[in-house]
PDB file of C-alpha atoms in Angstrom:
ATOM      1  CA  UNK A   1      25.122 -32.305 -18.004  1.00  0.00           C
ATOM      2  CA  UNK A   2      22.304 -30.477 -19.902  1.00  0.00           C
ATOM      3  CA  UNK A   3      19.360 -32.554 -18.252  1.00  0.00           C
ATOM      4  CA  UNK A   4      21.347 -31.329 -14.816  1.00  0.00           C
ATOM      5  CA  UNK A   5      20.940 -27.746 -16.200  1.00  0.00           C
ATOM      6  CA  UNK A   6      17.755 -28.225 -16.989  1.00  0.00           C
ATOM      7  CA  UNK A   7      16.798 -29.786 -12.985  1.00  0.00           C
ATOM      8  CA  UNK A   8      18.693 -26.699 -11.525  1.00  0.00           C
ATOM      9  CA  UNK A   9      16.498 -23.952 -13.787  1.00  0.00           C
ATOM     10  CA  UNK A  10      13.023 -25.799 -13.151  1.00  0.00           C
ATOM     11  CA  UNK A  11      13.927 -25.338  -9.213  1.00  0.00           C
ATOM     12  CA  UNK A  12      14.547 -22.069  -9.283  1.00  0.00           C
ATOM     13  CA  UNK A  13      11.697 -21.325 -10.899  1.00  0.00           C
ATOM     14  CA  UNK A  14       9.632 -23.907  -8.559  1.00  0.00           C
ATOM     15  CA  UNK A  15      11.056 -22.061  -5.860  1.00  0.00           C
ATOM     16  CA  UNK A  16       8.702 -19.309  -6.157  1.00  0.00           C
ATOM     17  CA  UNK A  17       6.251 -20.602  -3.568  1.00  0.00           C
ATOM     18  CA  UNK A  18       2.971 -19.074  -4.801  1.00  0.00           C
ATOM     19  CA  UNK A  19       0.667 -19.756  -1.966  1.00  0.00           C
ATOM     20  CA  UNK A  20       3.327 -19.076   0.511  1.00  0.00           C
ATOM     21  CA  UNK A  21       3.886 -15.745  -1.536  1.00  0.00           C
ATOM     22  CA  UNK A  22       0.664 -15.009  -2.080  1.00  0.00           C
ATOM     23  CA  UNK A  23      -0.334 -15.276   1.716  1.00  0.00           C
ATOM     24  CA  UNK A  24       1.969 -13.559   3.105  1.00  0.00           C
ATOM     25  CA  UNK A  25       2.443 -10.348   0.576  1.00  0.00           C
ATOM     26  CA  UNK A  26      -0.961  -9.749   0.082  1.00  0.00           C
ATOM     27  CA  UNK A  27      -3.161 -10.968   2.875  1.00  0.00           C
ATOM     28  CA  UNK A  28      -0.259 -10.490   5.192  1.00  0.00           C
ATOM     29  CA  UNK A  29      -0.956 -14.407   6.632  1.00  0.00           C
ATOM     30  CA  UNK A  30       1.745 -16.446   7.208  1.00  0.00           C
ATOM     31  CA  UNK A  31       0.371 -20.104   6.078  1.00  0.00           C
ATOM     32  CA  UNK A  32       2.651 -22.185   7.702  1.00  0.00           C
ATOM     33  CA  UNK A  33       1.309 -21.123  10.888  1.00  0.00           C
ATOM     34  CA  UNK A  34      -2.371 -21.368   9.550  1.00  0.00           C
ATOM     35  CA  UNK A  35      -5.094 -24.134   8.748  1.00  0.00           C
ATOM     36  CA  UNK A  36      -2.705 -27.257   8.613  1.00  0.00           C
ATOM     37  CA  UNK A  37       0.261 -25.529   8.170  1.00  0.00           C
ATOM     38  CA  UNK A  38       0.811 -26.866   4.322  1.00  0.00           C
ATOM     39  CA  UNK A  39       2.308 -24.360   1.681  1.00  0.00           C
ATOM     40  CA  UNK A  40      -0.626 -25.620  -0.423  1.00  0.00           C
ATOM     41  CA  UNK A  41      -3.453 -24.936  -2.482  1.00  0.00           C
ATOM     42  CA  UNK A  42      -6.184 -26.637  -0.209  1.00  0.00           C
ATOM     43  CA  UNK A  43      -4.825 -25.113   3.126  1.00  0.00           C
ATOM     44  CA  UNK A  44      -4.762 -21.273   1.117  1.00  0.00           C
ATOM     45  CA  UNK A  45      -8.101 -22.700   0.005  1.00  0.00           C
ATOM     46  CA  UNK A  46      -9.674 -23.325   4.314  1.00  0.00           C
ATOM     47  CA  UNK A  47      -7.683 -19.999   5.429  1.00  0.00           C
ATOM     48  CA  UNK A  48      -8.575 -17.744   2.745  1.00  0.00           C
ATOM     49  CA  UNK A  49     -11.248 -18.731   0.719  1.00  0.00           C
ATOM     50  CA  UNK A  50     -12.527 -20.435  -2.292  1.00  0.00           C
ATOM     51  CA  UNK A  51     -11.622 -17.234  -4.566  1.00  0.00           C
ATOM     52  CA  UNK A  52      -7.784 -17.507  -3.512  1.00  0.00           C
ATOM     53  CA  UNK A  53      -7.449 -21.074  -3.433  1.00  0.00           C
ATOM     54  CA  UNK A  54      -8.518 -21.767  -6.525  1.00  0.00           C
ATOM     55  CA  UNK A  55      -6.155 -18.599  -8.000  1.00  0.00           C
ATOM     56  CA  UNK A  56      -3.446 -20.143  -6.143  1.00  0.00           C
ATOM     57  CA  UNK A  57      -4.074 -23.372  -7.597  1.00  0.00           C
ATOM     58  CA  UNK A  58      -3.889 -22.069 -10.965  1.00  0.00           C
ATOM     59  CA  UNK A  59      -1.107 -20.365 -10.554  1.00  0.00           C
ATOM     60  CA  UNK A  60       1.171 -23.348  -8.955  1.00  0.00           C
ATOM     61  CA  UNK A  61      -0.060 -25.421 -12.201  1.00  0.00           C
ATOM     62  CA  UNK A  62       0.990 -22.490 -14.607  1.00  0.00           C
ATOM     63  CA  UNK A  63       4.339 -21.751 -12.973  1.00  0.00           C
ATOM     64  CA  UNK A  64       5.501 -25.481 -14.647  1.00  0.00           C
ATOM     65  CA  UNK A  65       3.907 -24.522 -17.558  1.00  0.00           C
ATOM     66  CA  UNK A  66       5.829 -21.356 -17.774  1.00  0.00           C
ATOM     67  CA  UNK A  67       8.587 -22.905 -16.843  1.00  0.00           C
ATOM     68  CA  UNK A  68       8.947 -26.068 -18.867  1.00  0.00           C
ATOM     69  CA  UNK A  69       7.854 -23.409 -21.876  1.00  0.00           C
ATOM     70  CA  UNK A  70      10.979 -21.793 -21.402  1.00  0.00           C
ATOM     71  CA  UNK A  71      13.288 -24.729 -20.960  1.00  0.00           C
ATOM     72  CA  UNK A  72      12.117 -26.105 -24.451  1.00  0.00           C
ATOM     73  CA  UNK A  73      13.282 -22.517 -26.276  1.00  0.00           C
ATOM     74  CA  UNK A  74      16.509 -22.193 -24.118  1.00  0.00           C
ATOM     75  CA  UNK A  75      17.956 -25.684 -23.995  1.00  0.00           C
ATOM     76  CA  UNK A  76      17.672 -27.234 -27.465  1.00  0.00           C
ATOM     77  CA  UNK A  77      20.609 -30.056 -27.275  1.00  0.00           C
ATOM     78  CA  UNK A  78      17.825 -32.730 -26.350  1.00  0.00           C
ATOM     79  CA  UNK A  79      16.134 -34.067 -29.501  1.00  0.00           C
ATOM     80  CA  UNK A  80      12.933 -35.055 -27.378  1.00  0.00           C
ATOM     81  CA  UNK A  81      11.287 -31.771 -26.647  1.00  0.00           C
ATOM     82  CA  UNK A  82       9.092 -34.069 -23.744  1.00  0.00           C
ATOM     83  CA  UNK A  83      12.529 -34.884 -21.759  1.00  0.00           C
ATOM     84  CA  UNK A  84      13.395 -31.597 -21.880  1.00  0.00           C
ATOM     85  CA  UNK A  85       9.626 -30.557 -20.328  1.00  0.00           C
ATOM     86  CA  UNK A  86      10.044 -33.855 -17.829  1.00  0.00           C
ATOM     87  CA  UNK A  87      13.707 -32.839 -16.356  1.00  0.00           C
ATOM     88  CA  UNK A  88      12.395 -28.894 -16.002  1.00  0.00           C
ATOM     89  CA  UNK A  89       9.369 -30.057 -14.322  1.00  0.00           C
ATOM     90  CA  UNK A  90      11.254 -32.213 -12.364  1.00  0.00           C
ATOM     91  CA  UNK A  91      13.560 -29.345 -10.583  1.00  0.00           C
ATOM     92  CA  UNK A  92       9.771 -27.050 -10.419  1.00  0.00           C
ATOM     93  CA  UNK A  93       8.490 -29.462  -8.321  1.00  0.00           C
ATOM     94  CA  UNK A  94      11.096 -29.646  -5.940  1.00  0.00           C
ATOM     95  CA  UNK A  95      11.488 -25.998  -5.662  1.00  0.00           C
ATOM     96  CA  UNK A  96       8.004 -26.065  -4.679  1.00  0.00           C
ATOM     97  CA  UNK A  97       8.626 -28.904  -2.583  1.00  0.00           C
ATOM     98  CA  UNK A  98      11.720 -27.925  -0.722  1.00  0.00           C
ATOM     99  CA  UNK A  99      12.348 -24.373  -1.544  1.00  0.00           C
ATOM    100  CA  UNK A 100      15.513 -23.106  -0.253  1.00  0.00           C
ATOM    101  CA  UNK A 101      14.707 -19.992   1.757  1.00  0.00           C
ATOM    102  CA  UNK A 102      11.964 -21.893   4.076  1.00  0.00           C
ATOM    103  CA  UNK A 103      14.143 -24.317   5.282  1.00  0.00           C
ATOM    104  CA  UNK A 104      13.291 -26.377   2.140  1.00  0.00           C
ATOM    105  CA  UNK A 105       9.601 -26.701   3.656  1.00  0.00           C
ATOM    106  CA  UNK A 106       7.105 -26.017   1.448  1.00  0.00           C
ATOM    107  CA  UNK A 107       3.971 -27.847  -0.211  1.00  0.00           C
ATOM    108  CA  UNK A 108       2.847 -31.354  -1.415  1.00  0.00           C
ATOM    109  CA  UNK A 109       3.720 -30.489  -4.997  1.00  0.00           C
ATOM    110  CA  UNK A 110       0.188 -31.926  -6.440  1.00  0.00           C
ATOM    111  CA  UNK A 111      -0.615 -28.294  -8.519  1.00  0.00           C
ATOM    112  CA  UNK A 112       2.856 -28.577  -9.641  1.00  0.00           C
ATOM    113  CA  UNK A 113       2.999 -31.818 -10.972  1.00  0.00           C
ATOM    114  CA  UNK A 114      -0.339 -31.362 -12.515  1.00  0.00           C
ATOM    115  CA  UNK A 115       1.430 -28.517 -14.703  1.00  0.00           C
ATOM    116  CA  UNK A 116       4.036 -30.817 -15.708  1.00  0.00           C
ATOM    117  CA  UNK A 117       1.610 -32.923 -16.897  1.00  0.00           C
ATOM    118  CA  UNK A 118      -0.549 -30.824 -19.056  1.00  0.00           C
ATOM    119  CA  UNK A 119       3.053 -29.848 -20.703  1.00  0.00           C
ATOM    120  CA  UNK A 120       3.636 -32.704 -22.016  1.00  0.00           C
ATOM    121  CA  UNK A 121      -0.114 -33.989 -22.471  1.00  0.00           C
ATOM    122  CA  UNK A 122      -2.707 -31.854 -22.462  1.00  0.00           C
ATOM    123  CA  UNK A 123      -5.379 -34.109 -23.027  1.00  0.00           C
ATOM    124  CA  UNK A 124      -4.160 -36.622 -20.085  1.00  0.00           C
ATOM    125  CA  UNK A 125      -3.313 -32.802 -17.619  1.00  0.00           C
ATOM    126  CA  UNK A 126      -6.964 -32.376 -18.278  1.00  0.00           C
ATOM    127  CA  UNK A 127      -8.337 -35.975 -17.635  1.00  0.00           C
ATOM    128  CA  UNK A 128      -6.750 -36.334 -14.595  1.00  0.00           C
ATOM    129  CA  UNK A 129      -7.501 -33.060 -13.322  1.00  0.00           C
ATOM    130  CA  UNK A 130     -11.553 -33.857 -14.165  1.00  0.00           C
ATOM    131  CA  UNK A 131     -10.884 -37.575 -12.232  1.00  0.00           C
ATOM    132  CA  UNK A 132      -8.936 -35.693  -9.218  1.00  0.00           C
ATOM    133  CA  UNK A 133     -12.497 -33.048  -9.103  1.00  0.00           C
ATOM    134  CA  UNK A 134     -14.491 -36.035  -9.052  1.00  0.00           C
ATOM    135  CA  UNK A 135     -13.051 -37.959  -6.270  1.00  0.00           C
ATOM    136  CA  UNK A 136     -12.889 -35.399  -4.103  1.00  0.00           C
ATOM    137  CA  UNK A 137     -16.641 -34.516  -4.848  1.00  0.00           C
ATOM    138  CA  UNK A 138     -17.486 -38.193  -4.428  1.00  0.00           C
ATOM    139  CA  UNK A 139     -15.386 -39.072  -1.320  1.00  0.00           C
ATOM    140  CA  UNK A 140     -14.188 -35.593  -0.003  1.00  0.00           C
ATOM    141  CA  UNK A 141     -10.335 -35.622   0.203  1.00  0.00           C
ATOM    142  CA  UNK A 142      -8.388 -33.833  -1.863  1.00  0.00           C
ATOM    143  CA  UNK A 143      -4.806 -35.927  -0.648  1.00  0.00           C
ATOM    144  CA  UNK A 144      -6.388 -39.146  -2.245  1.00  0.00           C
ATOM    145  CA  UNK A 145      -7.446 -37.304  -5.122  1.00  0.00           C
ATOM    146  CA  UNK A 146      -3.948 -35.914  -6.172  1.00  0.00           C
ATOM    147  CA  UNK A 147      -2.491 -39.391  -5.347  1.00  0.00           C
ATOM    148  CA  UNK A 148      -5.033 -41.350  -7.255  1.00  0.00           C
ATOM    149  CA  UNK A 149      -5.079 -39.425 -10.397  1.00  0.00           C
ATOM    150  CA  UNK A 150      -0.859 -38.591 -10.944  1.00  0.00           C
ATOM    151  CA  UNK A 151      -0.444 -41.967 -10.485  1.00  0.00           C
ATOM    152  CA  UNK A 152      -3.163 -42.636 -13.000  1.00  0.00           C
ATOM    153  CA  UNK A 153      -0.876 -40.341 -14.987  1.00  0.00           C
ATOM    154  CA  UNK A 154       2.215 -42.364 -14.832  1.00  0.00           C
ATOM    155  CA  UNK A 155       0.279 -45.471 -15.913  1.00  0.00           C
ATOM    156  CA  UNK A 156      -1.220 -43.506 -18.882  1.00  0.00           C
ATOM    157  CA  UNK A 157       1.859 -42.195 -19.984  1.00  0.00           C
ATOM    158  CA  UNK A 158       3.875 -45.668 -20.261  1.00  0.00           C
ATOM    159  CA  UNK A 159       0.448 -46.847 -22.208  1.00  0.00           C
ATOM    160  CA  UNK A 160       0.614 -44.026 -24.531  1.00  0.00           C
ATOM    161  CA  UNK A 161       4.355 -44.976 -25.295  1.00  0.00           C
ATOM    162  CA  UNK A 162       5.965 -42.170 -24.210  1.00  0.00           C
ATOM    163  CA  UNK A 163       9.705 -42.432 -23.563  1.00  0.00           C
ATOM    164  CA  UNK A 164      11.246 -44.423 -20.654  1.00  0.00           C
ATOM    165  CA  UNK A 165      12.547 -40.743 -19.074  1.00  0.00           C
ATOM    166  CA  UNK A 166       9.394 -39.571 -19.178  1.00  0.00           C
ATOM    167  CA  UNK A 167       7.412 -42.359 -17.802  1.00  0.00           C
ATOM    168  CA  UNK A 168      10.513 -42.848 -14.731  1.00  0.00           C
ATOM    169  CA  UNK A 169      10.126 -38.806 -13.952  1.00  0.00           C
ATOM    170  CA  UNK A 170       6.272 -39.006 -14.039  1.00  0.00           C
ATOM    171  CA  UNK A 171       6.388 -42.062 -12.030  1.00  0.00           C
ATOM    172  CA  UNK A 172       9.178 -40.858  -9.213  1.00  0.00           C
ATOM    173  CA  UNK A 173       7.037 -37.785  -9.016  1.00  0.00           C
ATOM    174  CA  UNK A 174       3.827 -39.212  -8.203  1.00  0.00           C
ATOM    175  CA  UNK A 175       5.478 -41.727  -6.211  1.00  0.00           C
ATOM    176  CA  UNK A 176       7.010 -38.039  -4.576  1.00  0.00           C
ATOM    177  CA  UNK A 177       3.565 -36.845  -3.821  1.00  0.00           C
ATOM    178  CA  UNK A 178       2.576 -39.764  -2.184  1.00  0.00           C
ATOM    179  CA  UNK A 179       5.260 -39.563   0.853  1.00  0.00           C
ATOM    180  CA  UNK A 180       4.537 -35.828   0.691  1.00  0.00           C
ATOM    181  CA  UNK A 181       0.862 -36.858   1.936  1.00  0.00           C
ATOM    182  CA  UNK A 182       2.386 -39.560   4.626  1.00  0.00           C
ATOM    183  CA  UNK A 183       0.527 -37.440   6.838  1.00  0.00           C
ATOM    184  CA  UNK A 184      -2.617 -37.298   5.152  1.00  0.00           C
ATOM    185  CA  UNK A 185      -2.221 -41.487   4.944  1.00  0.00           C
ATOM    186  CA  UNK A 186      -2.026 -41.516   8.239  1.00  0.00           C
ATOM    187  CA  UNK A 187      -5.269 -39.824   8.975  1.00  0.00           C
ATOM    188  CA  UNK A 188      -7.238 -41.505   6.511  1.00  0.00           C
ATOM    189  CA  UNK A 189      -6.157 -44.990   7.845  1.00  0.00           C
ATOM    190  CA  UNK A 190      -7.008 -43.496  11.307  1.00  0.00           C
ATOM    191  CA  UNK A 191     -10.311 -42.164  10.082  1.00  0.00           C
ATOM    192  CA  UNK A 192      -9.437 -38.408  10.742  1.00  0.00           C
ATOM    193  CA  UNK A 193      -8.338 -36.634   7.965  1.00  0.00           C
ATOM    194  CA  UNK A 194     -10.348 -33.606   7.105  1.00  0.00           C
ATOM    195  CA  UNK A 195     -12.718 -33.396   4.579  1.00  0.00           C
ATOM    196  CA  UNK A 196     -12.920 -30.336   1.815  1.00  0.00           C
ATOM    197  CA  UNK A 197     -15.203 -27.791   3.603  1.00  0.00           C
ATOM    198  CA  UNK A 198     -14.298 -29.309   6.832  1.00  0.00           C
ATOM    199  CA  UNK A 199     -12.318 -27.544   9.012  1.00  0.00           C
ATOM    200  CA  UNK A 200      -9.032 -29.295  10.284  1.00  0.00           C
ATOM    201  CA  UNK A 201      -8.863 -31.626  12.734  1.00  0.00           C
ATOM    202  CA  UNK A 202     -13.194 -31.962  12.134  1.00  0.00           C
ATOM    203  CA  UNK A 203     -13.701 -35.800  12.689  1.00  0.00           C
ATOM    204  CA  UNK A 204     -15.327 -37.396   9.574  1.00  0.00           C
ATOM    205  CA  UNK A 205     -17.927 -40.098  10.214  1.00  0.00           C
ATOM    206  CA  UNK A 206     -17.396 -43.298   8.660  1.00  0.00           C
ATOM    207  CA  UNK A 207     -20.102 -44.738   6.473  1.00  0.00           C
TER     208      UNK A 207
END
């Protein structure tokens, strides 16, 4: 029952749709009708700018943080302070997801699960981050980026020996993010997705 608690806090908290938020309060822009229409990082990123993007971003990964913080010094009936941090993070990311008051439409959840992440491992947050910056400066798309490395995650995670809870949440959640980019698949295999930089719907030349 507590883990169920613990799933219904981290989505309330996920809930709070920073770049959604953030758009529409203070630059008075209404995202979903911008760029690709993704309550995202990247998108805030093309519509807004560099500056916001990457405060958005930050944001998205620290409201896990926050949250899975909080968990850990409210519910204390789990012995593993990680399963506690993987079940909060768990309900985060699909408040960010599917947040109730937009019609449960909101982003791709790749920030989000990044903070859940650095929770529980800093050291592997931080790795995979550095591997996700690399990819897309090497090949230019953030969607395989945030595929490739939280699935990396998952892998490194069972590796380490972390517990089977952990290493099932990690691995439904990156296996979440992937149909959250179906669209993004789609384009790639089709050659059109849109680069970083690029604006949407800007054809990228194959090499």
């Amino acid at each position: 029952m507590e883990k169920i608690y613990l799933v219904l806090f981290g989505y309330l908290i996920g809930c709070a749709q920073v770049p959604y938020l953030v758009s529409k309060y203070i630059y008075k822009v209404d995202l979903r009708k911008e760029g690709s229409g993704n309550l995202g990082s990247t998108n805030v990123l093309r519509t807004l700018g560099k500056k916001v993007g990457i405060t958005v971003l930050i944001l998205d990964i620290l409201k896990v943080i926050i949250a899975c913080y909080i968990a850990t010094k409210i519910f204390t009936g789990l012995e593993d302070v990680k399963s506690v941090a993987v079940y909060t993070g768990l309900g985060a990311i699909i408040g960010h997801d599917f947040p109730f008051y937009l019609k449960f439409k909101g982003g791709k959840g790749a920030a989000s699960t990044l903070g859940m992440v650095i929770y529980i491992n800093w050291i592997v947050g931080i790795s995979v981050f550095i591997l996700g910056l690399i990819i897309t400066k090497i090949k230019g798309y953030v969607s395989v980026a945030s595929m490739v490395s939280l699935t990396l995650s998952t892998v490194i995670f069972y590796l380490l020996g972390y517990s089977g809870e952990v290493v099932i949440v990690s691995f439904i959640l990156s296996m979440l993010t992937v149909i959250q980019h179906k669209e993004n698949i789609k384009r790639l295999i089709k050659g059109t997705e849109s680069k970083l930089g690029k604006k949407k719907g800007e054809k990228c030349q194959k090499k």
